Amino acid sequence: MSKRVLEIRKSVLGKNDLLAAELRTRFQAAGVTVFNLVSGPGAGKTALLERTLRTLMREGRRAAALTGDLETDNDARRLEASGATVRQIMTHGCCHLDAEMISTHIEGWDLAAFDVLFIENVGNLVCPASYDLGEDSRVALLSVTEGEDKPLKYPGIFHSADAAVLTKMDLAAACEFDLEAAAGNLRAVHPAIRIIETSAKTGMGMREWMDFLLEPRERLP
Amino acid sequence: MSKRVLEIRKSVLGKNDLLAAELRTRFQAAGVTVFNLVSGPGAGKTALLERTLRTLMREGRRAAALTGDLETDNDARRLEASGATVRQIMTHGCCHLDAEMISTHIEGWDLAAFDVLFIENVGNLVCPASYDLGEDSRVALLSVTEGEDKPLKYPGIFHSADAAVLTKMDLAAACEFDLEAAAGNLRAVHPAIRIIETSAKTGMGMREWMDFLLEPRERLP
């Protein structure tokens, strides 16, 4: 990248950080816990979210989701079936969500009406790492079909995540997935990362995942 | 994205296009056919390439590969075992390869010594779409584990590809992969796209893939 592009990028990121800090203050004042879900395309963000929203709604939690894609509103339609409040963010070619898109798409929402808000990022293991969305927690999904080496190849995003959710564990045997190697690679780029093994298909790990979502979190003073 | 960032991006892309055109002229003068392999992370670019290089070398073709990753030189080491000439491009955080990186990394190579050159892009279904690398053919991989909807969600990259290689077909049943839906979605964004079903594990479709690689191609006048 040229020096000029890097300078421009820095100033854009500075602006995003300011807006994300404002969002974080608003979210915390409203008492809503916000999760930013990141992963490569097809790692299973929507499937995990579908099952998560259904469980939360059934348990009487008030949940909302913003779901990002370059094109189509398929995911919003899939997630709405849970009864949660959902909006699609179409980026029309942009490779990540930014704080401004979040700010625009929560317009008109009473944030205090929600316990939990999920932001499903664009499927991309690189660019979303650089954009704070005001979340409490960033969660990186890694499907067993992608291979154990991905944390080493995309260290930025796994380093920036509080938790790694291993998805599609029902396919682990078929893919000859080496759990120990994957966990070792995750810890190599982020020693304190929380690792949760799940399958949205069989329900494996969903209780541990729900406990993670609902545990008390530190807030700004 | 702000107007200023868009302007800068346009001028960067303009510069990339010029350099890519120069590369294309050099490649064609040397008689080497160049493929740019793009996909999301973990779709199986390296596994396909590993098997492809082994087969090409066994058949007496002279093959080379440039393999891109944010970090690690794991892929280059994997691919070198085939006997092909391989170089790793580490982008250190950049989300795509560009023509300048290609130009830098072929320095010192006698291009005329190769029949085929593969460029394995960074695993990302968004950003690599915008960067011409001087290739003859762009090939987008889609693994059956990612879901049939990806062409609709990432239309730019599938629209820009000459061929779509469906990978990990050995897992199709376990993933309940709907081939007809996937092919329909690919054709919805690119009606003329060539679709090749493969499994680097079982060897399925490798002959069709090799035929595609070796078929005569139109060259610049």
Short mmCIF file of C-alpha atoms in Angstrom, two decimals:
data_model
loop_
_atom_site.label_atom_id
_atom_site.label_comp_id
_atom_site.label_asym_id
_atom_site.label_seq_id
_atom_site.Cartn_x
_atom_site.Cartn_y
_atom_site.Cartn_z
CA MET A 1 0.00 0.00 0.00
CA SER A 2 1.32 3.49 -0.81
CA LYS A 3 2.15 5.97 1.95
CA ARG A 4 -0.72 8.24 0.94
CA VAL A 5 -3.28 5.40 1.13
CA LEU A 6 -1.91 4.39 4.55
CA GLU A 7 -2.30 7.98 5.82
CA ILE A 8 -5.87 8.21 4.56
CA ARG A 9 -6.64 4.81 6.05
CA LYS A 10 -5.31 5.93 9.43
CA SER A 11 -7.53 8.99 9.46
CA VAL A 12 -10.57 6.91 8.47
CA LEU A 13 -9.82 4.45 11.28
CA GLY A 14 -9.40 7.36 13.72
CA LYS A 15 -12.86 8.61 12.77
CA ASN A 16 -14.27 5.09 13.14
CA ASP A 17 -12.74 4.71 16.61
CA LEU A 18 -14.36 7.95 17.78
CA LEU A 19 -17.77 6.89 16.50
CA ALA A 20 -17.34 3.39 17.98
CA ALA A 21 -16.55 4.91 21.38
CA GLU A 22 -19.79 6.92 21.17
CA LEU A 23 -21.72 3.77 20.26
CA ARG A 24 -20.14 1.90 23.20
CA THR A 25 -21.30 4.63 25.58
CA ARG A 26 -24.84 4.47 24.14
CA PHE A 27 -24.97 0.67 24.31
CA GLN A 28 -23.77 0.59 27.89
CA ALA A 29 -26.14 3.36 28.99
CA ALA A 30 -29.00 1.35 27.48
CA GLY A 31 -27.85 -1.83 29.25
CA VAL A 32 -27.55 -3.89 26.08
CA THR A 33 -24.61 -6.29 25.64
CA VAL A 34 -23.20 -6.20 22.12
CA PHE A 35 -21.33 -8.96 20.27
CA ASN A 36 -19.47 -8.53 16.99
CA LEU A 37 -19.34 -11.89 15.18
CA VAL A 38 -16.53 -12.21 12.63
CA SER A 39 -15.39 -15.11 10.43
CA GLY A 40 -14.59 -16.13 6.89
CA PRO A 41 -17.49 -16.71 4.45
CA GLY A 42 -19.56 -19.76 5.26
CA ALA A 43 -18.10 -20.48 8.71
CA GLY A 44 -21.62 -20.59 10.10
CA LYS A 45 -22.29 -17.19 11.68
CA THR A 46 -25.92 -17.15 10.57
CA ALA A 47 -26.59 -20.77 11.60
CA LEU A 48 -25.13 -20.14 15.07
CA LEU A 49 -27.06 -16.91 15.39
CA GLU A 50 -30.32 -18.53 14.24
CA ARG A 51 -30.11 -21.13 17.00
CA THR A 52 -28.86 -18.58 19.56
CA LEU A 53 -31.69 -16.12 18.90
CA ARG A 54 -34.31 -18.89 19.12
CA THR A 55 -32.92 -20.03 22.48
CA LEU A 56 -32.65 -16.50 23.88
CA MET A 57 -36.22 -15.62 22.85
CA ARG A 58 -37.52 -18.87 24.32
CA GLU A 59 -35.77 -18.05 27.60
CA GLY A 60 -37.42 -14.63 27.70
CA ARG A 61 -34.36 -12.57 26.73
CA ARG A 62 -34.89 -9.64 24.39
CA ALA A 63 -32.52 -9.99 21.46
CA ALA A 64 -31.75 -8.03 18.31
CA ALA A 65 -29.38 -8.56 15.39
CA LEU A 66 -27.78 -6.53 12.63
CA THR A 67 -26.54 -8.74 9.83
CA GLY A 68 -24.02 -7.57 7.23
CA ASP A 69 -23.56 -8.77 3.67
CA LEU A 70 -22.31 -7.27 0.43
CA GLU A 71 -25.64 -8.13 -1.21
CA THR A 72 -28.96 -9.93 -0.44
CA ASP A 73 -31.18 -9.75 2.64
CA ASN A 74 -31.38 -13.55 2.94
CA ASP A 75 -29.79 -13.60 6.38
CA ALA A 76 -32.16 -11.04 7.90
CA ARG A 77 -35.10 -13.07 6.63
CA ARG A 78 -33.61 -16.27 8.08
CA LEU A 79 -32.99 -14.66 11.47
CA GLU A 80 -36.37 -12.91 11.73
CA ALA A 81 -38.08 -16.29 12.05
CA SER A 82 -36.70 -16.46 15.61
CA GLY A 83 -38.94 -13.55 16.63
CA ALA A 84 -35.94 -11.33 17.37
CA THR A 85 -35.67 -7.79 15.99
CA VAL A 86 -33.43 -7.94 12.92
CA ARG A 87 -32.08 -5.54 10.32
CA GLN A 88 -29.95 -6.27 7.26
CA ILE A 89 -26.96 -4.07 6.45
CA MET A 90 -26.10 -4.32 2.76
CA THR A 91 -22.60 -2.96 2.18
CA HIS A 92 -22.82 -3.08 -1.65
CA GLY A 93 -19.24 -4.20 -2.14
CA CYS A 94 -17.63 -2.93 1.06
CA CYS A 95 -15.59 -5.67 2.75
CA HIS A 96 -16.42 -4.91 6.40
CA LEU A 97 -18.93 -3.16 8.66
CA ASP A 98 -17.94 0.15 10.25
CA ALA A 99 -19.28 2.16 13.18
CA GLU A 100 -21.14 4.55 10.89
CA MET A 101 -23.13 1.70 9.33
CA ILE A 102 -24.08 0.47 12.81
CA SER A 103 -25.10 3.96 13.89
CA THR A 104 -27.29 4.37 10.79
CA HIS A 105 -28.96 0.98 11.14
CA ILE A 106 -29.92 1.26 14.82
CA GLU A 107 -31.80 4.50 14.11
CA GLY A 108 -35.28 4.37 15.57
CA TRP A 109 -34.49 1.42 17.85
CA ASP A 110 -35.03 1.74 21.61
CA LEU A 111 -31.76 0.10 22.66
CA ALA A 112 -32.96 -0.24 26.27
CA ALA A 113 -35.58 -2.68 24.99
CA PHE A 114 -32.85 -5.26 24.25
CA ASP A 115 -30.70 -7.41 26.52
CA VAL A 116 -28.39 -8.56 23.75
CA LEU A 117 -27.49 -7.17 20.31
CA PHE A 118 -25.55 -9.26 17.79
CA ILE A 119 -23.69 -7.72 14.90
CA GLU A 120 -22.96 -10.30 12.21
CA ASN A 121 -20.06 -8.89 10.23
CA VAL A 122 -19.30 -9.41 6.52
CA GLY A 123 -17.64 -12.82 5.97
CA ASN A 124 -13.98 -11.80 5.85
CA LEU A 125 -11.07 -12.78 8.13
CA VAL A 126 -9.02 -9.70 7.34
CA CYS A 127 -10.63 -6.27 7.05
CA PRO A 128 -13.24 -6.43 9.89
CA ALA A 129 -10.33 -6.78 12.38
CA SER A 130 -9.54 -3.07 12.01
CA TYR A 131 -13.04 -1.71 12.66
CA ASP A 132 -14.30 -1.30 16.23
CA LEU A 133 -18.12 -1.32 16.21
CA GLY A 134 -18.57 -0.36 19.87
CA GLU A 135 -19.09 -4.00 20.86
CA ASP A 136 -18.55 -5.44 24.35
CA SER A 137 -17.08 -8.58 22.92
CA ARG A 138 -15.66 -9.68 19.60
CA VAL A 139 -16.20 -13.33 18.73
CA ALA A 140 -14.29 -15.02 15.89
CA LEU A 141 -15.81 -18.17 14.41
CA LEU A 142 -13.61 -20.87 12.92
CA SER A 143 -15.30 -23.83 11.25
CA VAL A 144 -13.61 -27.23 11.44
CA THR A 145 -13.82 -27.42 7.63
CA GLU A 146 -11.45 -24.44 7.20
CA GLY A 147 -8.38 -26.10 8.69
CA GLU A 148 -6.44 -25.68 11.92
CA ASP A 149 -3.92 -23.22 10.46
CA LYS A 150 -6.21 -20.24 9.99
CA PRO A 151 -5.34 -18.45 13.28
CA LEU A 152 -1.67 -18.34 12.20
CA LYS A 153 -2.56 -17.10 8.73
CA TYR A 154 -5.04 -14.44 9.91
CA PRO A 155 -3.53 -13.50 13.28
CA GLY A 156 -5.00 -9.98 13.39
CA ILE A 157 -8.61 -11.02 13.68
CA PHE A 158 -8.03 -13.86 16.16
CA HIS A 159 -5.76 -11.65 18.24
CA SER A 160 -8.50 -9.01 18.46
CA ALA A 161 -11.24 -11.49 19.47
CA ASP A 162 -12.22 -12.27 23.07
CA ALA A 163 -13.55 -15.68 22.14
CA ALA A 164 -13.15 -18.21 19.34
CA VAL A 165 -16.16 -20.35 18.55
CA LEU A 166 -15.28 -23.57 16.74
CA THR A 167 -18.27 -24.33 14.51
CA LYS A 168 -19.54 -27.39 12.60
CA MET A 169 -17.98 -29.75 15.18
CA ASP A 170 -20.37 -32.43 13.81
CA LEU A 171 -18.09 -32.50 10.72
CA ALA A 172 -14.84 -32.74 12.74
CA ALA A 173 -14.28 -36.45 12.08
CA ALA A 174 -15.13 -36.22 8.35
CA CYS A 175 -12.64 -33.33 8.05
CA GLU A 176 -9.98 -35.04 10.21
CA PHE A 177 -9.99 -31.86 12.30
CA ASP A 178 -7.16 -31.70 14.85
CA LEU A 179 -8.68 -29.87 17.82
CA GLU A 180 -5.45 -29.72 19.78
CA ALA A 181 -3.58 -28.15 16.85
CA ALA A 182 -6.35 -25.59 16.29
CA ALA A 183 -6.45 -24.64 19.99
CA GLY A 184 -2.66 -24.38 20.03
CA ASN A 185 -2.69 -22.06 17.02
CA LEU A 186 -5.44 -19.90 18.56
CA ARG A 187 -3.44 -19.59 21.79
CA ALA A 188 -0.25 -18.83 19.84
CA VAL A 189 -1.84 -15.61 18.52
CA HIS A 190 -3.95 -14.89 21.63
CA PRO A 191 -2.95 -16.78 24.79
CA ALA A 192 -6.04 -15.75 26.81
CA ILE A 193 -8.65 -16.46 24.12
CA ARG A 194 -11.75 -18.36 25.25
CA ILE A 195 -12.44 -21.39 23.03
CA ILE A 196 -15.96 -22.81 22.70
CA GLU A 197 -16.66 -25.93 20.62
CA THR A 198 -20.09 -25.90 18.97
CA SER A 199 -22.36 -27.40 16.37
CA ALA A 200 -25.44 -25.39 15.47
CA LYS A 201 -26.74 -28.57 13.82
CA THR A 202 -26.57 -30.93 16.82
CA GLY A 203 -26.68 -28.29 19.57
CA MET A 204 -23.25 -29.25 20.89
CA GLY A 205 -21.71 -26.53 23.06
CA MET A 206 -24.79 -24.27 22.90
CA ARG A 207 -25.12 -24.14 26.71
CA GLU A 208 -21.49 -23.07 27.15
CA TRP A 209 -21.97 -20.47 24.40
CA MET A 210 -25.15 -19.13 26.05
CA ASP A 211 -23.33 -18.94 29.41
CA PHE A 212 -20.57 -16.93 27.73
CA LEU A 213 -23.12 -14.54 26.20
CA LEU A 214 -24.96 -13.94 29.46
CA GLU A 215 -22.07 -13.70 31.91
CA PRO A 216 -21.63 -10.34 33.66
CA ARG A 217 -19.27 -8.01 31.83
CA GLU A 218 -17.09 -5.12 32.90
CA ARG A 219 -18.56 -1.79 31.81
CA LEU A 220 -17.09 1.67 31.40
CA PRO A 221 -16.98 3.65 34.67
CA MET B 1 -16.51 4.89 2.47
CA SER B 2 -15.82 8.63 2.26
CA LYS B 3 -15.49 10.39 -1.10
CA ARG B 4 -11.80 11.07 -0.50
CA VAL B 5 -11.05 7.41 0.24
CA LEU B 6 -12.97 6.39 -2.89
CA GLU B 7 -10.92 8.80 -5.01
CA ILE B 8 -7.64 7.52 -3.60
CA ARG B 9 -8.81 3.94 -4.11
CA LYS B 10 -9.66 4.66 -7.74
CA SER B 11 -6.21 6.07 -8.43
CA VAL B 12 -4.57 3.08 -6.71
CA LEU B 13 -6.65 0.71 -8.83
CA GLY B 14 -5.76 2.69 -11.96
CA LYS B 15 -2.06 2.22 -11.14
CA ASN B 16 -2.67 -1.50 -10.47
CA ASP B 17 -4.41 -1.94 -13.81
CA LEU B 18 -1.47 -0.40 -15.68
CA LEU B 19 1.03 -2.64 -13.92
CA ALA B 20 -1.22 -5.69 -14.47
CA ALA B 21 -1.37 -4.93 -18.20
CA GLU B 22 2.45 -4.84 -18.28
CA LEU B 23 2.59 -8.17 -16.45
CA ARG B 24 0.09 -9.71 -18.91
CA THR B 25 2.28 -8.65 -21.82
CA ARG B 26 5.36 -10.17 -20.15
CA PHE B 27 3.55 -13.43 -19.31
CA GLN B 28 2.21 -13.83 -22.83
CA ALA B 29 5.57 -13.00 -24.43
CA ALA B 30 7.13 -15.73 -22.25
CA GLY B 31 4.43 -18.22 -23.21
CA VAL B 32 3.36 -18.93 -19.64
CA THR B 33 -0.35 -19.33 -18.81
CA VAL B 34 -1.26 -17.63 -15.52
CA PHE B 35 -4.13 -18.49 -13.16
CA ASN B 36 -5.28 -16.34 -10.24
CA LEU B 37 -6.95 -18.57 -7.64
CA VAL B 38 -9.35 -16.75 -5.32
CA SER B 39 -11.62 -18.00 -2.53
CA GLY B 40 -12.58 -17.53 1.10
CA PRO B 41 -10.20 -18.80 3.80
CA GLY B 42 -9.98 -22.59 3.98
CA ALA B 43 -11.86 -23.33 0.74
CA GLY B 44 -8.98 -25.57 -0.31
CA LYS B 45 -6.81 -23.50 -2.68
CA THR B 46 -3.59 -25.00 -1.36
CA ALA B 47 -4.89 -28.59 -1.36
CA LEU B 48 -6.09 -28.26 -4.97
CA LEU B 49 -2.82 -26.63 -5.98
CA GLU B 50 -0.74 -29.30 -4.22
CA ARG B 51 -2.42 -32.06 -6.21
CA THR B 52 -2.41 -30.00 -9.43
CA LEU B 53 1.32 -29.22 -9.24
CA ARG B 54 2.16 -32.87 -8.53
CA THR B 55 0.16 -34.00 -11.57
CA LEU B 56 1.60 -31.32 -13.85
CA MET B 57 5.18 -32.11 -12.83
CA ARG B 58 4.58 -35.84 -13.31
CA GLU B 59 3.25 -35.14 -16.80
CA GLY B 60 6.37 -33.16 -17.68
CA ARG B 61 4.84 -29.69 -17.51
CA ARG B 62 6.92 -26.91 -15.99
CA ALA B 63 4.91 -25.26 -13.25
CA ALA B 64 5.45 -22.43 -10.77
CA ALA B 65 3.36 -20.91 -8.01
CA LEU B 66 3.20 -17.71 -5.99
CA THR B 67 1.21 -18.19 -2.81
CA GLY B 68 -0.17 -15.28 -0.79
CA ASP B 69 -0.91 -15.10 2.92
CA LEU B 70 -1.00 -12.39 5.56
CA GLU B 71 1.56 -14.35 7.60
CA THR B 72 3.46 -17.70 7.56
CA ASP B 73 5.24 -19.46 4.71
CA ASN B 74 3.47 -22.77 5.43
CA ASP B 75 1.84 -22.92 2.01
CA ALA B 76 5.04 -22.40 0.05
CA ARG B 77 6.66 -25.22 2.02
CA ARG B 78 3.66 -27.49 1.34
CA LEU B 79 3.70 -26.73 -2.38
CA GLU B 80 7.48 -27.05 -2.85
CA ALA B 81 7.22 -30.78 -2.14
CA SER B 82 5.71 -31.16 -5.62
CA GLY B 83 9.01 -30.15 -7.21
CA ALA B 84 7.48 -27.01 -8.71
CA THR B 85 9.11 -23.59 -8.32
CA VAL B 86 7.34 -21.78 -5.49
CA ARG B 87 7.58 -18.44 -3.72
CA GLN B 88 5.58 -17.19 -0.73
CA ILE B 89 4.16 -13.66 -0.74
CA MET B 90 3.57 -12.48 2.81
CA THR B 91 1.28 -9.44 2.77
CA HIS B 92 1.68 -8.64 6.50
CA GLY B 93 -1.93 -7.66 7.01
CA CYS B 94 -2.92 -6.63 3.47
CA CYS B 95 -6.18 -8.33 2.42
CA HIS B 96 -5.33 -9.07 -1.23
CA LEU B 97 -2.46 -9.46 -3.69
CA ASP B 98 -1.76 -6.65 -6.14
CA ALA B 99 0.19 -6.43 -9.41
CA GLU B 100 3.16 -4.79 -7.68
CA MET B 101 3.56 -7.74 -5.28
CA ILE B 102 3.50 -10.13 -8.25
CA SER B 103 6.05 -8.05 -10.13
CA THR B 104 8.38 -8.00 -7.09
CA HIS B 105 8.08 -11.72 -6.42
CA ILE B 106 8.80 -12.94 -9.97
CA GLU B 107 12.09 -11.03 -10.00
CA GLY B 108 14.93 -13.25 -11.13
CA TRP B 109 12.60 -15.90 -12.60
CA ASP B 110 12.95 -16.87 -16.26
CA LEU B 111 9.23 -16.86 -17.08
CA ALA B 112 9.85 -18.68 -20.38
CA ALA B 113 10.97 -21.68 -18.33
CA PHE B 114 7.37 -22.24 -17.14
CA ASP B 115 4.26 -23.54 -18.93
CA VAL B 116 1.91 -22.60 -16.12
CA LEU B 117 2.08 -20.11 -13.24
CA PHE B 118 -0.47 -20.20 -10.41
CA ILE B 119 -1.08 -17.24 -8.15
CA GLU B 120 -2.81 -18.30 -4.94
CA ASN B 121 -4.46 -15.17 -3.61
CA VAL B 122 -5.13 -14.25 0.04
CA GLY B 123 -8.22 -16.07 1.33
CA ASN B 124 -10.86 -13.37 0.92
CA LEU B 125 -14.03 -13.32 -1.22
CA VAL B 126 -14.20 -9.52 -1.41
CA CYS B 127 -11.05 -7.44 -1.92
CA PRO B 128 -9.09 -9.62 -4.41
CA ALA B 129 -11.94 -9.11 -6.93
CA SER B 130 -10.74 -5.55 -7.60
CA TYR B 131 -7.09 -6.37 -8.34
CA ASP B 132 -6.05 -7.60 -11.78
CA LEU B 133 -2.77 -9.51 -11.49
CA GLY B 134 -2.17 -9.90 -15.23
CA GLU B 135 -3.61 -13.43 -15.19
CA ASP B 136 -5.06 -15.25 -18.22
CA SER B 137 -7.80 -16.74 -16.13
CA ARG B 138 -9.33 -16.06 -12.75
CA VAL B 139 -10.63 -19.11 -10.91
CA ALA B 140 -12.92 -18.81 -7.87
CA LEU B 141 -13.08 -21.77 -5.51
CA LEU B 142 -16.23 -22.52 -3.54
CA SER B 143 -16.14 -25.36 -1.03
CA VAL B 144 -19.30 -27.37 -0.45
CA THR B 145 -18.96 -26.64 3.29
CA GLU B 146 -19.48 -22.89 2.75
CA GLY B 147 -23.06 -23.09 1.52
CA GLU B 148 -24.75 -22.63 -1.83
CA ASP B 149 -25.59 -18.94 -1.26
CA LYS B 150 -22.06 -17.52 -1.41
CA PRO B 151 -22.16 -16.47 -5.12
CA LEU B 152 -25.20 -14.26 -4.37
CA LYS B 153 -23.56 -12.76 -1.28
CA TYR B 154 -20.18 -12.12 -2.93
CA PRO B 155 -21.24 -11.47 -6.54
CA GLY B 156 -18.23 -9.33 -7.46
CA ILE B 157 -15.65 -12.08 -7.21
CA PHE B 158 -17.76 -14.78 -8.89
CA HIS B 159 -18.75 -12.37 -11.64
CA SER B 160 -15.08 -11.62 -12.34
CA ALA B 161 -14.05 -15.30 -12.46
CA ASP B 162 -13.84 -17.38 -15.65
CA ALA B 163 -14.34 -20.62 -13.78
CA ALA B 164 -15.75 -21.77 -10.45
CA VAL B 165 -14.17 -24.84 -8.92
CA LEU B 166 -16.41 -26.58 -6.40
CA THR B 167 -14.05 -28.11 -3.83
CA LYS B 168 -14.36 -30.78 -1.10
CA MET B 169 -17.06 -32.61 -3.08
CA ASP B 170 -16.26 -35.67 -0.89
CA LEU B 171 -18.03 -33.78 1.94
CA ALA B 172 -21.09 -32.88 -0.17
CA ALA B 173 -23.39 -35.49 1.39
CA ALA B 174 -22.29 -34.75 4.98
CA CYS B 175 -22.97 -31.04 4.33
CA GLU B 176 -26.26 -31.68 2.51
CA PHE B 177 -24.81 -29.61 -0.32
CA ASP B 178 -27.35 -28.74 -3.03
CA LEU B 179 -25.32 -28.76 -6.25
CA GLU B 180 -28.18 -27.52 -8.42
CA ALA B 181 -28.80 -24.52 -6.15
CA ALA B 182 -25.09 -23.65 -6.07
CA ALA B 183 -24.79 -23.89 -9.87
CA GLY B 184 -27.95 -21.79 -10.25
CA ASN B 185 -26.52 -19.09 -7.96
CA LEU B 186 -23.19 -19.08 -9.81
CA ARG B 187 -24.98 -18.67 -13.15
CA ALA B 188 -27.21 -15.94 -11.69
CA VAL B 189 -24.14 -13.74 -11.15
CA HIS B 190 -22.18 -15.02 -14.18
CA PRO B 191 -24.22 -16.91 -16.81
CA ALA B 192 -21.17 -18.13 -18.79
CA ILE B 193 -19.10 -19.32 -15.82
CA ARG B 194 -17.45 -22.72 -16.21
CA ILE B 195 -18.22 -25.00 -13.22
CA ILE B 196 -15.88 -27.84 -12.28
CA GLU B 197 -16.67 -30.23 -9.41
CA THR B 198 -13.59 -31.49 -7.58
CA SER B 199 -12.21 -33.20 -4.53
CA ALA B 200 -8.48 -32.85 -3.97
CA LYS B 201 -8.82 -35.68 -1.45
CA THR B 202 -10.36 -38.33 -3.74
CA GLY B 203 -9.15 -36.93 -7.06
CA MET B 204 -12.69 -36.36 -8.33
CA GLY B 205 -12.80 -33.92 -11.24
CA MET B 206 -9.02 -33.54 -11.46
CA ARG B 207 -8.92 -34.60 -15.12
CA GLU B 208 -11.55 -32.00 -16.09
CA TRP B 209 -9.64 -29.38 -14.08
CA MET B 210 -6.35 -30.30 -15.80
CA ASP B 211 -8.06 -30.11 -19.21
CA PHE B 212 -9.32 -26.63 -18.33
CA LEU B 213 -5.81 -25.54 -17.29
CA LEU B 214 -4.16 -26.82 -20.44
CA GLU B 215 -6.71 -25.82 -23.07
CA PRO B 216 -5.52 -23.28 -25.68
CA ARG B 217 -6.27 -19.69 -24.68
CA GLU B 218 -6.77 -16.48 -26.61
CA ARG B 219 -3.76 -14.22 -26.36
CA LEU B 220 -3.23 -10.52 -26.96
CA PRO B 221 -2.57 -9.71 -30.63
#
